[in-house]
Coordinates of C-alpha atoms in Angstrom, one line a residue:
M22 CA 76.5 16.1 142.7
P23 CA 79.0 15.1 140.0
R24 CA 81.7 17.6 139.3
R25 CA 80.6 18.3 135.7
T26 CA 77.0 19.0 136.8
A27 CA 78.3 21.2 139.6
L28 CA 80.4 23.3 137.3
R29 CA 77.6 23.8 134.9
T30 CA 75.4 24.9 137.8
L31 CA 78.0 27.4 138.8
V32 CA 78.2 29.0 135.4
V33 CA 74.5 29.0 134.9
A34 CA 74.2 30.8 138.2
V35 CA 76.1 33.7 136.7
V36 CA 74.8 33.6 133.1
A37 CA 71.2 32.3 133.3
G38 CA 70.6 33.1 137.0
L39 CA 71.6 36.7 136.5
V40 CA 69.2 36.5 134.0
G41 CA 93.0 86.8 114.3
G42 CA 91.9 85.9 110.9
L43 CA 91.0 82.3 111.0
L44 CA 90.6 79.5 108.5
L45 CA 87.9 77.2 109.7
A46 CA 87.0 73.9 108.1
A47 CA 83.3 73.3 109.0
P48 CA 82.3 70.0 110.5
T49 CA 80.5 67.5 108.4
S50 CA 76.7 67.4 108.8
Q51 CA 76.7 63.7 109.9
A52 CA 77.8 63.0 113.4
A53 CA 80.9 60.8 113.5
R54 CA 80.1 58.9 116.7
P55 CA 79.0 55.3 116.1
G56 CA 75.5 54.6 117.2
T57 CA 72.9 52.3 115.7
L58 CA 73.2 48.6 116.0
T59 CA 71.2 46.4 113.5
G60 CA 71.0 42.7 113.2
L61 CA 72.8 40.7 110.5
G62 CA 71.3 37.4 111.6
C63 CA 72.9 34.7 113.7
I64 CA 74.5 31.2 113.6
G65 CA 72.5 28.8 115.7
D66 CA 73.2 25.4 117.2
L67 CA 72.3 22.4 114.9
V68 CA 71.5 18.9 116.0
D69 CA 71.1 16.4 113.1
G70 CA 71.0 19.3 110.7
A71 CA 68.1 21.2 112.3
D72 CA 68.1 24.4 114.3
T73 CA 67.0 23.3 117.8
D74 CA 66.7 26.7 119.4
L75 CA 63.9 29.3 119.6
N76 CA 65.4 31.5 116.9
T77 CA 65.5 31.6 113.1
C78 CA 69.3 32.0 112.6
T79 CA 70.5 32.5 109.0
A80 CA 73.1 29.8 109.4
G81 CA 73.8 26.8 111.6
D82 CA 76.7 25.0 113.3
E83 CA 76.6 21.7 115.2
H84 CA 79.2 22.6 117.7
I85 CA 78.2 26.0 119.3
A86 CA 75.8 25.1 122.2
G87 CA 76.4 27.3 125.3
T88 CA 77.9 30.0 123.1
G89 CA 80.4 32.0 125.1
V90 CA 83.2 34.4 124.3
P91 CA 83.8 35.7 120.7
V92 CA 87.1 37.2 119.5
V93 CA 88.2 38.6 116.1
N94 CA 91.7 38.3 114.8
A95 CA 93.7 41.4 113.9
A96 CA 93.4 40.8 110.2
E97 CA 89.6 40.9 110.7
T98 CA 89.2 37.7 108.6
V99 CA 88.4 35.1 111.3
V100 CA 86.0 35.1 114.3
Y101 CA 86.5 32.6 117.1
V102 CA 84.0 31.6 119.8
S103 CA 84.1 29.4 122.9
N104 CA 81.2 27.0 123.4
Y105 CA 80.7 25.9 127.0
D106 CA 78.1 23.1 126.4
E107 CA 80.0 21.6 123.5
D108 CA 83.5 21.8 125.0
T109 CA 84.6 23.4 121.7
V110 CA 86.1 26.5 120.1
T111 CA 84.7 27.1 116.7
W112 CA 85.9 29.6 114.0
Y113 CA 84.3 31.4 111.1
A114 CA 85.5 33.2 108.0
R115 CA 84.5 36.9 108.2
A116 CA 83.4 38.6 105.0
A117 CA 83.9 42.3 104.2
N118 CA 80.3 43.0 105.3
G119 CA 80.8 41.2 108.6
S120 CA 78.9 38.0 107.7
L121 CA 80.3 34.7 108.9
T122 CA 80.8 31.3 107.3
P123 CA 81.6 28.2 109.5
R124 CA 85.2 27.0 108.9
G125 CA 86.1 24.6 111.7
C126 CA 86.1 23.5 115.3
I127 CA 88.4 22.0 117.9
A128 CA 87.0 20.0 120.8
D129 CA 87.9 18.3 124.0
A130 CA 89.0 14.7 123.7
P131 CA 87.4 12.6 122.4
A132 CA 86.5 15.1 119.6
P133 CA 83.3 14.6 117.6
A134 CA 83.5 13.9 113.9
G135 CA 84.7 16.9 111.9
C136 CA 86.5 18.6 114.8
A137 CA 90.2 18.7 115.6
E138 CA 91.1 17.5 119.1
A139 CA 92.8 19.2 122.1
Q140 CA 93.0 17.9 125.6
G141 CA 91.7 20.2 128.3
L142 CA 88.7 22.0 126.7
E143 CA 85.9 20.6 129.0
Y144 CA 83.6 23.6 129.8
V145 CA 85.8 26.1 127.9
W146 CA 84.8 29.7 128.5
G147 CA 87.4 32.6 128.4
I148 CA 89.5 32.8 125.2
R149 CA 92.0 35.3 124.0
L150 CA 94.4 35.7 121.0
S151 CA 98.0 36.4 121.6
T152 CA 99.2 39.9 120.4
D153 CA 101.1 38.3 117.5
G154 CA 98.1 36.2 116.5
K155 CA 100.0 33.0 116.6
Q156 CA 98.1 31.4 119.6
L157 CA 94.7 31.4 121.1
Y158 CA 94.5 30.6 124.8
A159 CA 91.4 29.1 126.3
A160 CA 90.4 28.7 130.0
S161 CA 88.5 25.5 130.8
M162 CA 86.7 25.1 134.1
G163 CA 85.8 21.5 133.6
D164 CA 89.4 20.4 133.2
D165 CA 90.9 23.1 135.4
A166 CA 93.2 23.9 132.5
V167 CA 94.5 26.6 130.2
V168 CA 94.9 25.3 126.6
R169 CA 97.3 26.6 124.0
L170 CA 95.8 26.5 120.5
N171 CA 98.2 27.2 117.6
V172 CA 96.8 29.4 114.9
A173 CA 97.6 28.6 111.3
A174 CA 97.9 31.1 108.4
D175 CA 94.3 30.3 107.4
G176 CA 93.1 30.9 111.0
S177 CA 92.5 27.2 111.8
L178 CA 93.4 25.9 115.3
S179 CA 95.5 22.9 116.4
D180 CA 96.5 21.5 119.8
G181 CA 99.5 23.2 121.3
G182 CA 99.4 21.5 124.7
C183 CA 97.9 22.6 128.1
L184 CA 98.6 23.3 131.7
S185 CA 96.1 22.3 134.5
A186 CA 95.7 21.8 138.2
P187 CA 96.9 18.4 139.4
S188 CA 93.3 17.2 139.1
G189 CA 93.3 18.0 135.3
P190 CA 94.4 16.1 132.3
C191 CA 97.6 18.0 131.3
A192 CA 101.1 16.8 131.7
T193 CA 102.3 20.1 133.2
T194 CA 100.4 21.1 136.3
S195 CA 100.1 24.0 138.8
P196 CA 98.0 24.1 142.0
W197 CA 96.9 27.7 141.1
L198 CA 94.8 26.7 138.1
A199 CA 91.6 25.4 139.9
E200 CA 88.5 26.6 138.0
P201 CA 90.1 29.0 135.5
Y202 CA 87.4 31.1 133.9
S203 CA 88.9 34.2 132.2
V204 CA 92.1 34.9 130.4
D205 CA 94.0 37.9 129.0
V206 CA 97.3 38.5 127.3
S207 CA 99.6 41.5 128.2
E208 CA 100.1 44.0 125.4
D209 CA 103.8 43.1 125.1
G210 CA 102.8 39.5 124.6
K211 CA 105.0 38.2 127.3
D212 CA 102.4 37.1 129.8
V213 CA 99.0 35.3 129.9
Y214 CA 96.9 36.1 133.0
V215 CA 94.2 33.8 134.2
G216 CA 91.3 34.5 136.6
T217 CA 90.2 31.6 138.7
W218 CA 86.6 31.5 140.0
R219 CA 87.0 29.3 143.0
P220 CA 86.7 30.9 146.5
G221 CA 90.2 31.8 147.5
G222 CA 91.3 31.7 143.8
G223 CA 92.9 34.8 142.3
V224 CA 95.0 35.8 139.2
V225 CA 97.7 33.5 137.9
Q226 CA 100.6 34.7 135.8
L227 CA 101.7 32.3 133.0
R228 CA 104.9 33.4 131.3
R229 CA 104.8 33.1 127.6
S230 CA 107.8 31.9 125.6
T231 CA 108.6 33.0 122.0
S232 CA 107.0 29.8 120.8
G233 CA 103.8 30.5 122.7
A234 CA 104.4 27.8 125.4
L235 CA 103.3 28.8 129.0
T236 CA 104.9 28.4 132.4
A237 CA 103.1 29.1 135.6
T238 CA 105.3 31.8 137.3
S239 CA 103.3 33.5 140.0
C240 CA 99.9 34.3 141.4
V241 CA 98.1 36.7 143.6
A242 CA 95.0 36.0 145.7
A243 CA 93.1 37.5 148.6
D244 CA 94.0 34.8 151.0
A245 CA 97.6 34.3 149.8
S246 CA 97.1 30.5 149.7
D247 CA 99.2 28.0 147.9
G248 CA 102.2 30.3 147.7
C249 CA 100.3 33.2 146.1
T250 CA 101.0 36.8 147.1
A251 CA 98.3 38.6 149.0
A252 CA 96.1 40.9 146.9
A253 CA 92.9 42.5 148.3
G254 CA 89.8 41.7 146.3
A255 CA 91.4 39.0 144.2
T256 CA 89.1 36.1 144.9
Q257 CA 86.4 34.4 142.9
V258 CA 87.6 36.3 139.8
T259 CA 84.9 36.7 137.2
W260 CA 86.9 38.6 134.6
L261 CA 90.2 40.4 134.1
D262 CA 91.7 42.9 131.7
A263 CA 95.3 44.0 131.2
S264 CA 95.9 47.7 130.5
A265 CA 97.2 48.8 127.2
D266 CA 100.3 50.5 128.8
G267 CA 101.3 47.2 130.3
R268 CA 101.4 48.5 133.9
S269 CA 98.2 47.2 135.3
V270 CA 95.8 44.2 135.5
Y271 CA 92.2 44.7 136.8
A272 CA 90.2 41.7 138.1
T273 CA 86.5 41.7 139.1
S274 CA 85.3 39.5 141.9
Q275 CA 81.9 37.9 142.4
T276 CA 82.2 39.3 146.0
G277 CA 81.8 42.9 144.7
A278 CA 85.3 44.2 144.2
V279 CA 87.8 45.2 141.6
A280 CA 91.4 44.2 142.4
M281 CA 94.0 46.8 141.3
L282 CA 97.1 44.9 140.4
K283 CA 100.4 46.6 139.4
R284 CA 102.3 44.8 136.7
N285 CA 106.1 44.8 136.5
P286 CA 106.8 45.3 132.7
S287 CA 110.0 43.4 132.9
T288 CA 108.9 40.3 134.9
G289 CA 105.2 40.4 134.4
R290 CA 104.7 39.8 138.1
L291 CA 101.7 41.4 139.8
T292 CA 101.5 43.2 143.2
S293 CA 98.5 44.6 144.9
Q294 CA 97.5 48.2 144.9
G295 CA 94.4 47.5 146.9
C296 CA 90.9 47.2 145.6
V297 CA 87.7 49.1 144.9
G298 CA 84.7 47.6 146.7
D299 CA 81.0 47.9 146.7
S300 CA 80.0 50.2 149.5
E301 CA 77.2 47.9 150.8
V302 CA 79.0 44.6 150.8
S303 CA 82.7 45.5 151.2
A304 CA 82.6 45.9 155.0
D305 CA 80.3 42.9 155.5
L306 CA 82.7 40.6 153.6
A307 CA 85.8 42.2 155.0
L308 CA 87.3 42.7 151.5
G309 CA 89.8 45.2 152.8
C310 CA 89.2 47.7 150.0
G311 CA 90.4 51.2 150.5
T312 CA 88.1 52.7 148.0
E313 CA 84.3 52.2 147.8
V314 CA 81.7 52.8 145.1
P315 CA 78.0 52.4 145.3
A316 CA 77.0 49.8 142.7
I317 CA 79.4 46.9 141.9
A318 CA 78.0 44.1 144.0
G319 CA 78.5 40.9 142.1
A320 CA 80.9 42.6 139.7
L321 CA 81.2 40.5 136.5
G322 CA 83.0 42.3 133.6
V323 CA 85.8 44.8 133.4
V324 CA 87.6 46.6 130.6
A325 CA 90.3 49.3 130.6
S326 CA 90.2 52.0 127.9
G327 CA 93.1 52.1 125.5
D328 CA 93.9 55.7 126.4
G329 CA 94.6 54.6 129.9
S330 CA 92.2 57.1 131.6
S331 CA 89.3 54.8 132.5
V332 CA 88.2 51.4 133.7
Y333 CA 84.6 50.2 133.3
V334 CA 82.9 47.6 135.5
V335 CA 79.5 45.9 135.1
S336 CA 77.4 44.5 138.0
G337 CA 74.7 41.9 137.3
T338 CA 73.4 42.3 140.9
D339 CA 73.1 46.1 140.8
H340 CA 72.3 46.2 137.1
T341 CA 74.9 48.9 136.5
L342 CA 77.8 50.1 134.4
T343 CA 80.3 51.9 136.6
H344 CA 83.0 54.3 135.4
L345 CA 86.3 54.4 137.3
H346 CA 88.9 57.1 136.7
R347 CA 92.4 55.6 136.3
A348 CA 95.4 57.5 137.6
T349 CA 98.9 57.4 136.0
N350 CA 100.0 54.9 138.7
G351 CA 97.0 52.6 137.9
T352 CA 94.8 53.2 140.9
L353 CA 91.1 53.8 140.5
T354 CA 88.6 56.3 141.8
D355 CA 84.8 56.6 141.4
G356 CA 83.6 58.2 138.2
G357 CA 79.9 57.6 138.5
C358 CA 77.5 54.9 137.2
V359 CA 74.6 54.2 134.9
Q360 CA 71.8 51.9 136.2
D361 CA 69.0 50.0 134.5
V362 CA 65.6 51.7 134.1
G363 CA 63.5 51.0 137.2
T364 CA 66.4 50.1 139.5
E365 CA 67.6 52.1 142.5
S366 CA 71.3 51.5 142.6
G367 CA 72.4 55.1 143.4
C368 CA 73.4 56.1 139.9
S369 CA 72.7 59.5 138.4
Q370 CA 71.8 58.1 135.0
S371 CA 69.4 55.3 133.9
T372 CA 69.0 53.5 130.6
E373 CA 67.4 50.4 129.1
G374 CA 69.3 47.2 128.6
L375 CA 71.3 46.8 131.9
N376 CA 69.1 44.2 133.7
Q377 CA 71.6 41.6 134.9
V378 CA 74.4 43.1 132.8
A379 CA 77.2 40.6 132.5
F380 CA 79.9 41.9 130.1
V381 CA 81.6 45.1 129.0
T382 CA 83.9 45.9 126.1
I383 CA 85.2 49.0 124.3
D384 CA 85.8 49.7 120.6
S385 CA 89.3 50.2 119.0
D386 CA 88.8 53.9 118.7
D387 CA 88.2 54.2 122.5
D388 CA 85.0 56.1 121.5
Q389 CA 82.3 53.8 122.7
V390 CA 81.6 51.3 125.5
L391 CA 79.2 48.3 124.9
T392 CA 77.6 46.0 127.4
G393 CA 75.8 42.6 127.2
S394 CA 72.8 41.9 129.4
V395 CA 71.5 38.3 130.2
G396 CA 68.4 39.7 131.9
D397 CA 67.3 42.1 129.1
N398 CA 68.9 39.9 126.4
A399 CA 70.3 43.1 124.9
V400 CA 73.4 45.0 123.9
T401 CA 73.6 48.6 124.9
S402 CA 76.0 51.3 123.5
F403 CA 77.5 54.2 125.4
N404 CA 79.5 57.2 124.1
R405 CA 82.6 58.2 126.0
A406 CA 83.0 61.8 126.9
A407 CA 86.4 63.5 127.0
D408 CA 86.8 62.5 130.6
G409 CA 85.6 58.9 129.9
A410 CA 82.1 59.4 131.4
P411 CA 79.6 57.1 129.6
S412 CA 76.3 58.3 128.2
A413 CA 73.8 55.8 126.7
V414 CA 73.2 55.8 122.9
G415 CA 70.6 53.0 122.7
C416 CA 70.3 49.3 122.7
I417 CA 69.3 46.3 120.5
A418 CA 67.4 43.3 122.1
D419 CA 66.5 39.8 121.2
S420 CA 63.4 39.5 119.0
D421 CA 61.7 36.9 121.1
E422 CA 63.0 37.0 124.7
S423 CA 63.2 40.6 125.9
D424 CA 60.9 42.9 127.8
T425 CA 63.0 46.0 127.3
T426 CA 62.1 48.8 124.9
C427 CA 65.2 48.9 122.7
A428 CA 64.8 50.7 119.3
S429 CA 65.6 47.5 117.4
T430 CA 65.6 43.7 117.8
T431 CA 67.3 40.7 116.2
E432 CA 67.6 37.0 116.6
G433 CA 70.3 35.3 118.7
L434 CA 70.6 37.7 121.7
N435 CA 68.8 35.5 124.3
G436 CA 71.3 35.3 127.1
S437 CA 73.6 38.0 125.7
Y438 CA 76.8 37.6 127.6
A439 CA 80.2 38.2 126.1
L440 CA 80.7 40.4 123.0
T441 CA 83.4 41.9 120.9
V442 CA 83.7 44.8 118.4
S443 CA 85.7 44.0 115.2
P444 CA 88.9 46.0 114.9
D445 CA 87.4 48.0 112.0
G446 CA 84.5 49.0 114.3
R447 CA 81.8 47.9 111.8
N448 CA 80.5 44.8 113.5
V449 CA 79.7 43.5 117.0
Y450 CA 79.6 39.7 117.7
V451 CA 77.6 38.5 120.7
G452 CA 77.5 35.1 122.4
G453 CA 73.8 34.3 122.9
W454 CA 74.2 31.8 125.7
S455 CA 70.5 30.8 126.0
D456 CA 69.9 30.9 122.3
H457 CA 73.0 28.7 121.7
A458 CA 73.8 31.2 119.0
L459 CA 76.4 33.7 117.8
A460 CA 74.7 36.9 116.9
L461 CA 76.0 39.2 114.2
L462 CA 75.4 43.0 114.5
K463 CA 76.1 45.8 112.0
R464 CA 77.4 48.9 113.7
Q465 CA 76.9 52.4 112.2
V466 CA 80.1 54.2 111.7
A467 CA 80.8 57.6 110.1
A468 CA 83.9 59.7 109.3
P469 CA 84.7 62.2 112.1
A470 CA 83.5 65.7 111.8
V471 CA 86.7 67.8 112.2
A472 CA 87.5 71.5 112.3
L473 CA 91.1 72.7 111.7
T474 CA 91.9 76.3 112.8
A475 CA 95.1 78.3 112.3
T476 CA 95.9 82.0 112.6
R477 CA 96.6 83.4 109.2
K478 CA 100.0 85.0 110.1
Q479 CA 102.4 83.3 112.6
P480 CA 106.1 83.6 113.4
L481 CA 108.3 80.7 112.3
A482 CA 109.2 79.8 115.9
Q483 CA 105.6 79.7 117.1
L484 CA 103.6 77.8 114.5
R485 CA 100.4 76.5 115.9
A486 CA 97.1 74.9 114.9
T487 CA 94.1 73.6 116.7
L488 CA 91.7 70.8 115.9
R489 CA 88.3 69.9 117.2
S490 CA 86.3 66.7 116.5
D491 CA 83.0 65.3 117.5
A492 CA 84.5 61.9 118.2
R493 CA 87.8 60.2 119.2
A494 CA 90.1 60.1 116.3
V495 CA 93.8 60.4 115.3
T496 CA 95.0 63.3 113.1
R497 CA 98.3 63.4 111.2
I498 CA 99.3 67.0 110.2
T499 CA 101.7 67.4 107.2
G500 CA 102.5 70.4 105.1
T501 CA 104.9 72.4 103.0
A502 CA 106.3 75.9 103.4
D503 CA 106.9 77.6 100.0
A504 CA 109.4 80.4 100.2
T505 CA 109.5 83.0 97.4
Y506 CA 112.5 85.3 97.2
R507 CA 114.6 87.3 94.8
V508 CA 118.3 86.8 94.1
K509 CA 120.7 88.7 91.9
V510 CA 122.4 86.6 89.2
G511 CA 124.9 88.8 87.4
K512 CA 123.0 92.0 86.4
K513 CA 119.7 90.2 86.6
V514 CA 117.3 89.8 89.5
R515 CA 115.5 86.5 89.5
T516 CA 112.6 85.1 91.5
K517 CA 113.2 81.7 93.1
H518 CA 111.1 79.2 95.0
T519 CA 112.3 76.8 97.7
R520 CA 110.0 74.3 99.4
F521 CA 110.5 73.2 103.0
A522 CA 108.6 70.2 104.5
L523 CA 106.8 70.3 107.8
R524 CA 107.7 67.7 110.4
P525 CA 104.6 65.4 110.6
A526 CA 102.6 65.8 113.8
R527 CA 100.3 63.2 115.4
V528 CA 97.4 64.5 117.4
V529 CA 94.9 62.4 119.3
L530 CA 91.5 64.0 119.3
L531 CA 88.9 63.7 122.0
P532 CA 85.1 64.3 121.5
A533 CA 84.0 68.0 121.7
T534 CA 87.5 69.0 122.9
T535 CA 89.8 71.6 121.2
V536 CA 93.3 70.1 121.0
P537 CA 96.4 72.2 120.2
A538 CA 99.2 71.1 117.9
R539 CA 102.7 72.6 117.8
L540 CA 104.2 72.6 114.3
Q541 CA 107.8 72.7 113.2
V542 CA 109.4 73.1 109.7
K543 CA 112.3 71.0 108.8
K544 CA 115.6 72.9 108.0
S545 CA 114.1 75.8 109.9
A546 CA 117.5 77.6 110.2
A547 CA 117.7 77.9 106.4
L548 CA 114.2 79.1 106.2
R549 CA 114.9 81.7 108.9
K550 CA 117.7 83.1 106.8
L551 CA 115.5 83.5 103.8
L552 CA 112.9 85.3 105.9
A553 CA 115.6 87.6 107.2
H554 CA 116.3 88.5 103.6
G555 CA 112.7 89.3 102.8
A556 CA 111.4 86.0 101.5
K557 CA 107.6 85.5 101.5
V558 CA 106.7 82.2 103.0
T559 CA 103.3 80.4 102.8
L560 CA 102.7 77.3 104.9
T561 CA 100.0 74.9 103.6
L562 CA 98.7 72.5 106.3
T563 CA 97.0 69.2 105.6
A564 CA 95.3 67.5 108.5
T565 CA 94.2 63.9 107.8
T566 CA 91.9 62.5 110.5
T567 CA 90.9 58.9 110.7
N568 CA 88.7 56.6 112.9
D569 CA 86.7 53.5 112.3
G570 CA 84.2 55.4 110.2
G571 CA 86.7 56.7 107.6
R572 CA 89.0 59.5 106.8
V573 CA 88.6 63.3 106.6
T574 CA 91.1 65.8 105.3
R575 CA 91.2 69.5 106.2
K576 CA 93.5 72.2 105.0
A577 CA 94.7 75.6 106.2
T578 CA 97.1 78.3 104.9
V579 CA 99.5 80.3 107.2
R580 CA 101.6 83.3 106.2
V581 CA 105.0 82.7 108.0
S582 CA 106.9 85.6 109.4
R583 CA 110.2 86.0 111.2

C-alpha cells in the first residue's frame, strides 16, 4: 500500500485498534489531594465552518483532525496540540479559568490558507517544548523528520528547520530517524531525545545548541544497527521520558519492555542499564531483560516522577498501570500494578477507565498520576502514596462513546490518548483522537491540610520541628528569635530586646508522612552568649506550605534554652 496509508494504518493500530508540650496546628477540613475532573467543553474539528464529528464542542478549529499530543507552556498562557490527520500543530490562548481560544496553526508544506508553513510535519505526533520555552520540537512519522519550531513572545510558531532520514524532505539527514514518534527534552535543555517506532529502531540523541538547532549525535537500539549502541528493549519505541535529575531516559517498546537508559549529564549520551520486560512475552521475544513484571505487554506510555522515586508505565494490551520503583542509579524494580475492571492481568487492584490505556502523565506537584484510555474513552486519576504506589481516585468518560461507569462525562474524549496537566494543576487537556477534538477538563484542587508540631522548650543547638500533610507539598519555614535581657547602664538596669532571624528551611512533604525539619538561628554564637547571661528567648516559627491548590500558613512558638 502507499507509504502514507501504511503509516496511518500503523498509528490507528495503536490508537483506534487498542481501542512534651506540643503546639499542633489542626488540619483543614477539606482534603488537599486533587480529585474530581469535570468537563469544560472541547474544541472540535471544523470543515467548511461546521462541526463534523459526533460531539457538541463549545468551539471549533479547521485544523485539528486526528488530535494528538497537547502541551502547555510554562507561563500557562498557551496550549499546543499536534494533529496527525491535518499535518499541523495548532495553538490556543489559555484563559485564567482554563478555557481556550484558537490563535494559529503551522502545517506541512503546502500549508492551507491561514496556517504558517514548515517542512517535515506530515503525520506529526509527539511534540515537546524546550525547557527555556524558545522552541517546540515535533516528531513526524510521515516525513521521517524532527521539526524545530521557534516560539515567539506571543506563543506563535514559525519554521526553524528540520532533520530527517535520507528519505525525508530535510536538508540535514540522519539514518537513525526513520519513523520518529515520540520526543522529549532533557531537563538541562541540552538534548532532544527521539523514539523511533520502526522494528529495530531505538532512541536517538539530538544535541541542542544555544540557538535551538539540533545535531544527530548518537543512538541506542536493541539490534545495534546503523552505528547505534546496543540497548536491550530499545526497539519499536512507543514513548520516552527523561528523568528530572538528568541521569536517565526511559523508553517503552511495543514488544512489552521498558528500556532503562543511563544518561551522561555532560555529553547527553545514553548507555543501556538493561530493561524491564513483560513476564509472559519477554522470553518468547528474546528481549534480554533482566527484570520482569506481570503486565506491560504492548507497553505504550511512560513517565518518571519528579521526585525521582518512581516510573509509571501503561499497557494497552494488558489494560494496566504499572508502578516501578526507581533506584538512585536509575534502575527499576516492580512496584505493583492496577488493572481495568473485568480483566485478569495479575494486578492486586482494579479500577474503571483502563481499557486499552494508552498514555500516562503526572502533575507538577508529583501528587497524582493520570491516564488516557482509547478503549474506555476516559481519563482516570490516581493518588500517589509516599512510596509512589498509585490508588485510583475516579474517572471521567466521553458522553457518547463509553461503556465505563465513571462518575462524570464530557464531550471530546472519544479516543482519549495523550493528555497533559497544566503547570498550575487546575486543568487537564486531552487529545480525543476519534472525536478529532481537544477536550478541556477542570481539575479540583485544594490547599494542603498541614500540621506543624514543635516541642515548647528546646535547646538552641537542637531546634527541631515536624510537619505532616495530606498531600505532596513544599514548606518554607522562617522565623525570628526574640531575646529579652537586662543590662546595667550606669546605675540603672534596663531591659533590652534583640531579634535574631532563623535560617529559612525548605521541606518537601509527602502524603500522610511526618517529616522532620532541623532549624538553625543566624548569629547563633551571639544568641548563645545572651542565653548564658540569663536572656529569655522565644522563637516564633512560620511554616508556609504551597501546592497547586494554594497556600497554608502554620505557626508555632518555642522557648529556647542553652
